[in-house]
Coordinates of C-alpha atoms and ligand atoms in Angstrom, one line a residue:
X1 CA 99.5 24.2 -2.2
X2 CA 98.5 20.6 -2.6
X3 CA 95.8 19.1 -0.5
X4 CA 94.9 15.4 -0.2
X5 CA 91.1 15.1 0.2
X6 CA 89.5 12.0 1.8
X7 CA 85.8 11.2 1.5
X8 CA 83.9 8.2 3.1
X9 CA 80.6 9.6 4.2
X10 CA 78.4 7.2 2.3
X11 CA 79.2 4.4 -0.1
X12 CA 82.1 5.9 -2.0
X13 CA 85.7 5.5 -0.7
X14 CA 87.4 8.5 -2.4
X15 CA 90.7 10.3 -2.4
X16 CA 92.1 13.1 -4.6
X17 CA 94.9 15.6 -4.7
X18 CA 94.0 19.2 -5.7
X19 CA 96.4 22.1 -6.1
X20 CA 95.3 25.6 -5.0
X21 CA 91.7 24.6 -4.7
X22 CA 91.2 24.4 -8.4
X23 CA 93.7 22.1 -10.2
X24 CA 92.7 18.5 -10.2
X25 CA 95.8 16.3 -10.0
X26 CA 94.1 13.0 -9.2
X27 CA 90.6 11.6 -8.4
X28 CA 90.2 8.0 -7.2
X29 CA 86.8 6.6 -6.3
X30 CA 86.0 3.0 -5.2
X31 CA 82.2 2.6 -4.8
X32 CA 80.5 -0.2 -2.8
X33 CA 77.2 0.6 -4.6
X34 CA 77.0 -2.8 -6.3
X35 CA 77.2 -4.5 -2.9
X36 CA 74.0 -2.7 -1.8
X37 CA 71.9 -3.3 -5.0
X38 CA 70.2 -6.4 -3.8
X39 CA 69.0 -4.5 -0.6
X40 CA 67.4 -1.6 -2.5
X41 CA 69.4 0.9 -0.4
X42 CA 72.7 1.4 1.4
X43 CA 73.4 -1.0 4.2
X44 CA 75.6 1.0 6.6
X45 CA 77.6 -2.0 7.9
X46 CA 78.5 -3.2 4.4
X47 CA 79.5 0.4 3.5
X48 CA 81.8 0.7 6.5
X49 CA 83.4 -2.6 6.0
X50 CA 84.1 -1.8 2.4
X51 CA 85.7 1.6 3.3
X52 CA 88.1 -0.3 5.6
X53 CA 89.2 -2.5 2.8
X54 CA 89.5 0.3 0.2
X55 CA 90.8 3.3 2.1
X56 CA 94.5 2.6 2.0
X57 CA 94.7 1.5 -1.6
X58 CA 92.5 4.5 -2.7
X59 CA 94.8 7.0 -0.9
X60 CA 97.9 5.4 -2.3
X61 CA 96.5 5.5 -5.8
X62 CA 95.5 9.2 -5.5
X63 CA 99.0 10.1 -4.5
X64 CA 100.5 8.0 -7.2
X65 CA 98.2 9.4 -9.9
X66 CA 99.1 12.9 -8.8
X67 CA 102.8 12.1 -9.0
X68 CA 103.1 13.1 -5.3
X69 CA 105.0 11.6 -2.5
X70 CA 104.2 12.8 1.1
X71 CA 106.8 15.6 1.0
X72 CA 104.7 17.3 -1.7
X73 CA 101.4 17.2 0.2
X74 CA 100.7 20.4 2.2
X75 CA 97.6 19.2 4.1
X76 CA 94.9 16.6 4.5
X77 CA 91.2 17.3 4.3
X78 CA 88.6 14.9 5.4
X79 CA 84.8 14.7 5.5
X80 CA 83.7 14.6 9.2
X81 CA 80.0 14.9 8.6
X82 CA 77.2 14.6 7.7
X83 CA 76.9 10.9 6.8
X84 CA 76.8 7.4 8.1
X85 CA 78.6 7.1 11.4
X86 CA 80.6 3.9 10.7
X87 CA 81.6 5.2 7.2
X88 CA 82.7 8.6 8.4
X89 CA 84.8 7.0 11.2
X90 CA 87.0 5.1 8.7
X91 CA 87.9 8.3 6.7
X92 CA 88.4 10.5 9.8
X93 CA 90.6 7.9 11.6
X94 CA 92.7 7.4 8.5
X95 CA 93.1 11.2 8.0
X96 CA 93.9 11.8 11.7
X97 CA 96.5 9.0 11.7
X98 CA 98.1 10.3 8.5
X99 CA 98.1 13.9 9.7
X100 CA 100.0 12.7 12.9
X101 CA 102.4 10.3 11.1
X102 CA 103.2 12.7 8.3
X103 CA 103.0 15.8 10.4
X104 CA 100.5 17.6 8.1
X105 CA 97.7 20.1 9.0
X106 CA 94.3 18.5 9.1
X107 CA 91.1 20.2 7.7
X108 CA 87.6 19.0 8.8
X109 CA 85.1 19.4 5.9
X110 CA 81.3 19.6 5.8
X111 CA 80.4 17.2 3.0
X112 CA 77.3 19.1 1.9
X113 CA 79.1 22.3 1.6
X114 CA 82.0 20.6 -0.2
X115 CA 79.6 19.6 -3.1
X116 CA 79.4 23.3 -4.0
X117 CA 83.2 23.5 -4.1
X118 CA 83.4 20.9 -6.8
X119 CA 82.5 23.8 -9.2
X120 CA 85.7 25.6 -8.2
X121 CA 87.8 23.0 -10.0
X122 CA 88.7 24.6 -13.3
X123 CA 90.4 23.9 -16.5
X124 CA 94.1 23.9 -15.6
X125 CA 96.7 22.9 -18.1
X126 CA 97.0 19.4 -16.6
X127 CA 96.5 16.1 -18.4
X128 CA 93.8 14.9 -16.0
X129 CA 91.7 18.0 -16.7
X130 CA 91.2 16.7 -20.3
X131 CA 89.1 13.8 -19.0
X132 CA 86.7 16.3 -17.3
X133 CA 84.5 19.0 -18.5
X134 CA 85.6 21.8 -16.3
X135 CA 84.7 25.5 -16.3
X136 CA 87.2 28.1 -17.6
X137 CA 86.6 30.4 -14.6
X138 CA 85.6 30.0 -11.0
X139 CA 82.1 30.9 -9.8
X140 CA 81.8 34.3 -8.2
X141 CA 80.4 35.5 -4.9
X142 CA 77.7 36.2 -3.9
X143 CA 76.8 32.7 -5.1
X144 CA 73.5 30.9 -5.0
X145 CA 73.8 27.2 -4.6
X146 CA 71.2 24.5 -5.0
X147 CA 72.6 21.4 -3.3
X148 CA 70.6 18.4 -4.3
X149 CA 71.6 14.9 -3.5
X150 CA 70.4 11.6 -2.0
X151 CA 70.5 13.1 1.5
X152 CA 70.1 16.8 1.0
X153 CA 68.0 19.4 -0.9
X154 CA 68.7 23.0 0.0
X155 CA 69.2 26.5 -1.4
X156 CA 72.1 28.4 0.1
X157 CA 73.3 31.9 -0.5
X158 CA 77.1 32.2 -0.1
X159 CA 78.7 35.6 0.6
X160 CA 82.0 33.9 0.8
X161 CA 83.3 30.3 1.2
X162 CA 82.3 30.0 4.8
X163 CA 79.9 32.8 5.2
X164 CA 76.4 31.7 4.0
X165 CA 72.7 31.7 4.7
X166 CA 70.5 28.7 4.2
X167 CA 67.4 30.0 2.4
X168 CA 65.5 26.8 2.6
X169 CA 65.8 23.0 2.9
X170 CA 63.7 19.9 2.6
X171 CA 61.1 19.3 5.3
X172 CA 61.1 15.6 4.6
X173 CA 62.7 13.5 1.8
X174 CA 65.6 14.7 -0.3
X175 CA 65.1 15.0 -4.0
X176 CA 67.6 12.2 -4.8
X177 CA 65.9 10.0 -2.2
X178 CA 62.5 10.5 -4.0
X179 CA 64.2 9.4 -7.3
X180 CA 65.6 6.4 -5.4
X181 CA 62.2 5.5 -3.9
X182 CA 60.2 5.9 -7.1
X183 CA 62.9 3.8 -8.9
X184 CA 62.5 1.0 -6.3
X185 CA 58.7 1.2 -6.8
X186 CA 59.2 0.7 -10.5
X187 CA 61.6 -2.1 -10.0
X188 CA 65.0 -0.5 -10.4
X189 CA 68.0 -0.9 -8.2
X190 CA 69.7 1.8 -6.1
X191 CA 70.8 4.5 -7.0
X192 CA 67.6 5.1 -9.0
X193 CA 68.1 8.6 -10.4
X194 CA 69.9 7.6 -13.6
X195 CA 67.4 4.7 -14.4
X196 CA 64.4 6.9 -13.8
X197 CA 65.7 9.6 -16.1
X198 CA 66.5 7.1 -18.8
X199 CA 63.0 5.5 -18.6
X200 CA 61.4 9.0 -18.5
X201 CA 62.8 9.7 -22.0
X202 CA 60.4 7.2 -23.6
X203 CA 57.4 8.2 -21.5
X204 CA 54.6 10.8 -21.8
X205 CA 55.3 13.5 -19.2
X206 CA 51.7 14.9 -19.5
X207 CA 49.8 11.6 -18.9
X208 CA 50.0 11.9 -15.1
X209 CA 50.0 15.2 -13.1
X210 CA 51.7 15.2 -9.8
X211 CA 51.3 17.9 -7.1
X212 CA 53.9 20.4 -5.9
X213 CA 53.8 21.1 -2.1
X214 CA 53.0 24.6 -1.0
X215 CA 55.2 25.6 2.0
X216 CA 55.3 28.5 4.4
X217 CA 58.9 29.3 3.4
X218 CA 58.9 29.5 -0.3
X219 CA 62.5 28.2 -0.5
X220 CA 61.8 25.1 1.5
X221 CA 61.2 21.8 -0.3
X222 CA 59.1 18.7 0.3
X223 CA 59.3 15.5 -1.7
X224 CA 57.4 13.1 0.5
X225 CA 54.0 14.1 -0.9
X226 CA 55.2 13.7 -4.5
X227 CA 56.5 10.2 -3.7
X228 CA 53.2 9.2 -2.2
X229 CA 51.3 10.7 -5.1
X230 CA 53.4 8.5 -7.4
X231 CA 52.6 5.4 -5.3
X232 CA 48.8 6.2 -5.5
X233 CA 48.9 6.8 -9.2
X234 CA 50.7 3.5 -9.8
X235 CA 48.2 1.6 -7.6
X236 CA 45.3 3.4 -9.4
X237 CA 46.8 2.6 -12.8
X238 CA 46.6 -1.1 -12.2
X239 CA 43.1 -0.8 -10.7
X240 CA 44.2 -1.4 -7.1
X241 CA 43.6 0.7 -3.9
X242 CA 46.1 2.2 -1.5
X243 CA 46.6 -1.1 0.4
X244 CA 48.3 -2.7 -2.6
X245 CA 52.0 -3.3 -1.6
X246 CA 54.5 -1.1 -3.3
X247 CA 57.0 -3.9 -3.9
X248 CA 54.5 -5.7 -6.1
X249 CA 53.8 -2.8 -8.3
X250 CA 56.8 -3.3 -10.7
X251 CA 55.5 -6.7 -11.7
X252 CA 52.0 -5.4 -12.6
X253 CA 52.8 -2.2 -14.4
X254 CA 53.5 -2.3 -18.2
X255 CA 56.7 -0.8 -19.6
X256 CA 54.6 2.1 -21.1
X257 CA 52.9 2.8 -17.7
X258 CA 56.3 2.8 -15.9
X259 CA 57.8 5.2 -18.5
X260 CA 54.8 7.6 -18.2
X261 CA 55.0 7.6 -14.4
X262 CA 58.8 8.1 -14.6
X263 CA 58.3 11.0 -17.0
X264 CA 55.6 12.8 -15.0
X265 CA 57.6 12.3 -11.8
X266 CA 60.9 13.6 -13.3
X267 CA 59.1 16.6 -14.8
X268 CA 57.6 17.6 -11.4
X269 CA 60.7 16.8 -9.3
X270 CA 62.9 18.9 -11.5
X271 CA 60.4 21.8 -12.0
X272 CA 60.3 22.2 -8.2
X273 CA 64.1 22.6 -8.1
X274 CA 64.2 25.0 -11.1
X275 CA 61.2 27.1 -9.9
X276 CA 62.7 27.8 -6.4
X277 CA 66.2 28.5 -7.8
X278 CA 64.8 31.0 -10.3
X279 CA 62.8 32.7 -7.6
X280 CA 65.9 33.0 -5.3
X281 CA 67.9 34.3 -8.3
X282 CA 65.4 37.0 -8.8
X283 CA 65.3 38.0 -5.2
X284 CA 69.0 38.0 -4.4
X285 CA 70.7 38.6 -7.8
X286 CA 73.7 36.5 -7.2
X287 CA 76.8 36.7 -9.5
X288 CA 76.8 32.9 -9.9
X289 CA 74.5 30.0 -9.5
X290 CA 76.0 26.6 -8.7
X291 CA 74.0 23.4 -8.8
X292 CA 75.7 20.6 -6.8
X293 CA 75.2 17.1 -5.5
X294 CA 74.3 13.8 -7.1
X295 CA 71.1 15.0 -8.7
X296 CA 73.0 17.7 -10.5
X297 CA 74.2 14.9 -12.8
X298 CA 70.6 14.9 -14.3
X299 CA 70.6 16.1 -17.9
X300 CA 67.0 17.2 -17.6
X301 CA 67.9 19.4 -14.6
X302 CA 70.9 20.9 -16.5
X303 CA 68.7 21.7 -19.5
X304 CA 65.8 23.2 -17.5
X305 CA 68.0 25.3 -15.2
X306 CA 70.0 26.7 -18.2
X307 CA 66.7 27.6 -19.9
X308 CA 65.2 29.4 -16.9
X309 CA 68.1 31.4 -15.6
X310 CA 69.4 34.6 -17.2
X311 CA 73.0 33.6 -16.4
X312 CA 74.7 30.3 -17.2
X313 CA 74.5 28.0 -14.1
X314 CA 77.7 26.2 -13.1
X315 CA 77.4 22.4 -13.0
X316 CA 80.3 20.3 -12.0
X317 CA 81.6 17.6 -14.4
X318 CA 79.4 14.5 -14.1
X319 CA 82.2 12.6 -12.5
X320 CA 82.4 15.3 -9.8
X321 CA 78.6 15.5 -9.1
X322 CA 78.4 12.4 -6.9
X323 CA 80.7 11.9 -3.9
X324 CA 84.4 12.4 -4.5
X325 CA 87.6 13.4 -2.8
X326 CA 88.4 16.3 -5.1
X327 CA 85.6 18.5 -3.6
X328 CA 86.9 17.7 -0.1
X329 CA 90.4 18.7 -1.1
X330 CA 89.1 21.9 -2.6
X331 CA 87.2 22.7 0.6
X332 CA 90.4 21.9 2.5
X333 CA 92.3 24.5 0.5
X334 CA 89.7 27.2 1.4
X335 CA 89.8 26.2 5.1
X336 CA 93.6 26.4 4.9
X337 CA 93.3 30.0 3.5
X338 CA 91.1 30.9 6.5
X339 CA 93.5 29.2 9.0
X340 CA 90.8 26.7 10.2
X341 CA 92.7 23.6 11.1
X342 CA 91.4 20.6 13.0
X343 CA 93.2 18.8 15.9
X344 CA 94.3 15.4 14.6
X345 CA 94.3 14.1 18.2
X346 CA 90.7 15.2 18.7
X347 CA 88.6 15.4 15.5
X348 CA 85.4 13.5 16.0
X349 CA 82.7 12.5 13.4
X350 CA 79.5 14.5 13.2
X351 CA 76.9 12.3 11.4
X352 CA 74.1 14.9 11.8
X353 CA 76.2 17.9 10.9
X354 CA 74.1 20.7 9.3
X355 CA 75.1 23.7 7.3
Ligands
KG4_1 O1 75.7 13.3 -3.8 P1 75.4 11.9 -3.9 O2 76.4 11.0 -4.7 O3 75.3 11.2 -2.5 C1 74.7 11.9 -1.4 O4 75.4 12.7 -0.8 O5 73.5 11.7 -1.2 O6 73.9 11.7 -4.6 C2 73.3 10.5 -4.9 C3 71.9 10.8 -5.4 C4 71.1 9.5 -5.5 O7 69.9 9.7 -4.8 C5 70.9 9.3 -7.0 O8 69.6 8.7 -7.3 C6 70.9 10.8 -7.5 O9 71.9 11.4 -6.7 N1 71.2 10.9 -8.9 C7 70.4 11.3 -9.8 C8 71.0 11.2 -11.1 N2 72.2 10.7 -10.9 C9 72.4 10.5 -9.5 N3 69.1 11.8 -9.7 C10 68.5 12.2 -10.8 N4 69.0 12.1 -12.1 C11 70.3 11.6 -12.3 N5 70.8 11.5 -13.5
ZN2 ZN1 77.2 13.7 -1.4

């Protein structure tokens, strides 16, 4: 069964064709990220406009790369939430129109959950798979998932694809969001995760110590205090008090100070993720651990998680960590297997959709 997956929840216009929920036939991504750089974050109107321009060419390319015409496509999966309203609307309207025109079943996908399904794409004997580092076998249930992106940080225990329990989630900022905000403070453009990690490599992670929040539910997360602690440390380092504006910090900090702050922050941010995942592993003894979402691209997170867990954690290929259509297509397959179709005349967006 071949599913076309469409993703437009944030700044990536993406489409992919996946066979049987595991074989990657094509994966096309057009990002509007460079257009947002100057603003230090995503501008929803720019993202939506960019989706409108890219959606048709991206879908056509995904079909062409997969060597598929419409006859070979068995269904269309689309992200309907959570995400930016204007962005979601472009993907959902495109998918609904195509489902009606081409007479295909439509599958409505929760974006956050789909990040976990990126780990179900495995090494099939297909040429495209050679460009990706994919696992040889699928993860097994019960499955513990750490979903960690720019918008979400949560630990979820899956008994099956759509049967799960959220063990904890962030009470304030997401982990990726904290990386992006610290990056902005140190003078780097959005998305900040990769630049912070690169800078951290040359820094001393023990020069500054940052706090970890204690929360009532031990599987909940909080990154807002850490972000503020980084701000205070940076102000302190240049001899200023808490009134010093954060956007002027980058110009006053030396390269060494920035690197030490980045290193201390990265160490703490990642330790929090690893500590909670290891605790949940001990309590629930899952058969697999999947780490998903944009922050799962972090080499430091990959290293620390592998060190701490007694089983090998599953990380998607780097190209499948950030937003893509392949994870949406995989989710569509699993929805198809449970018979959960959406009405192409009715499907609405759900910007605040939760797991
Ligand atoms: O999943 P994603 O593409 O979009 C959301 O659904 O949010 O995740 C993007 C997030 C950004 O916050 C970005 O800074 C973070 O993932 N990220 C990283 C790394 N690469 C991307 N964070 C830490 N280290 C990285 N190497
Ligand atoms: Zn995402």
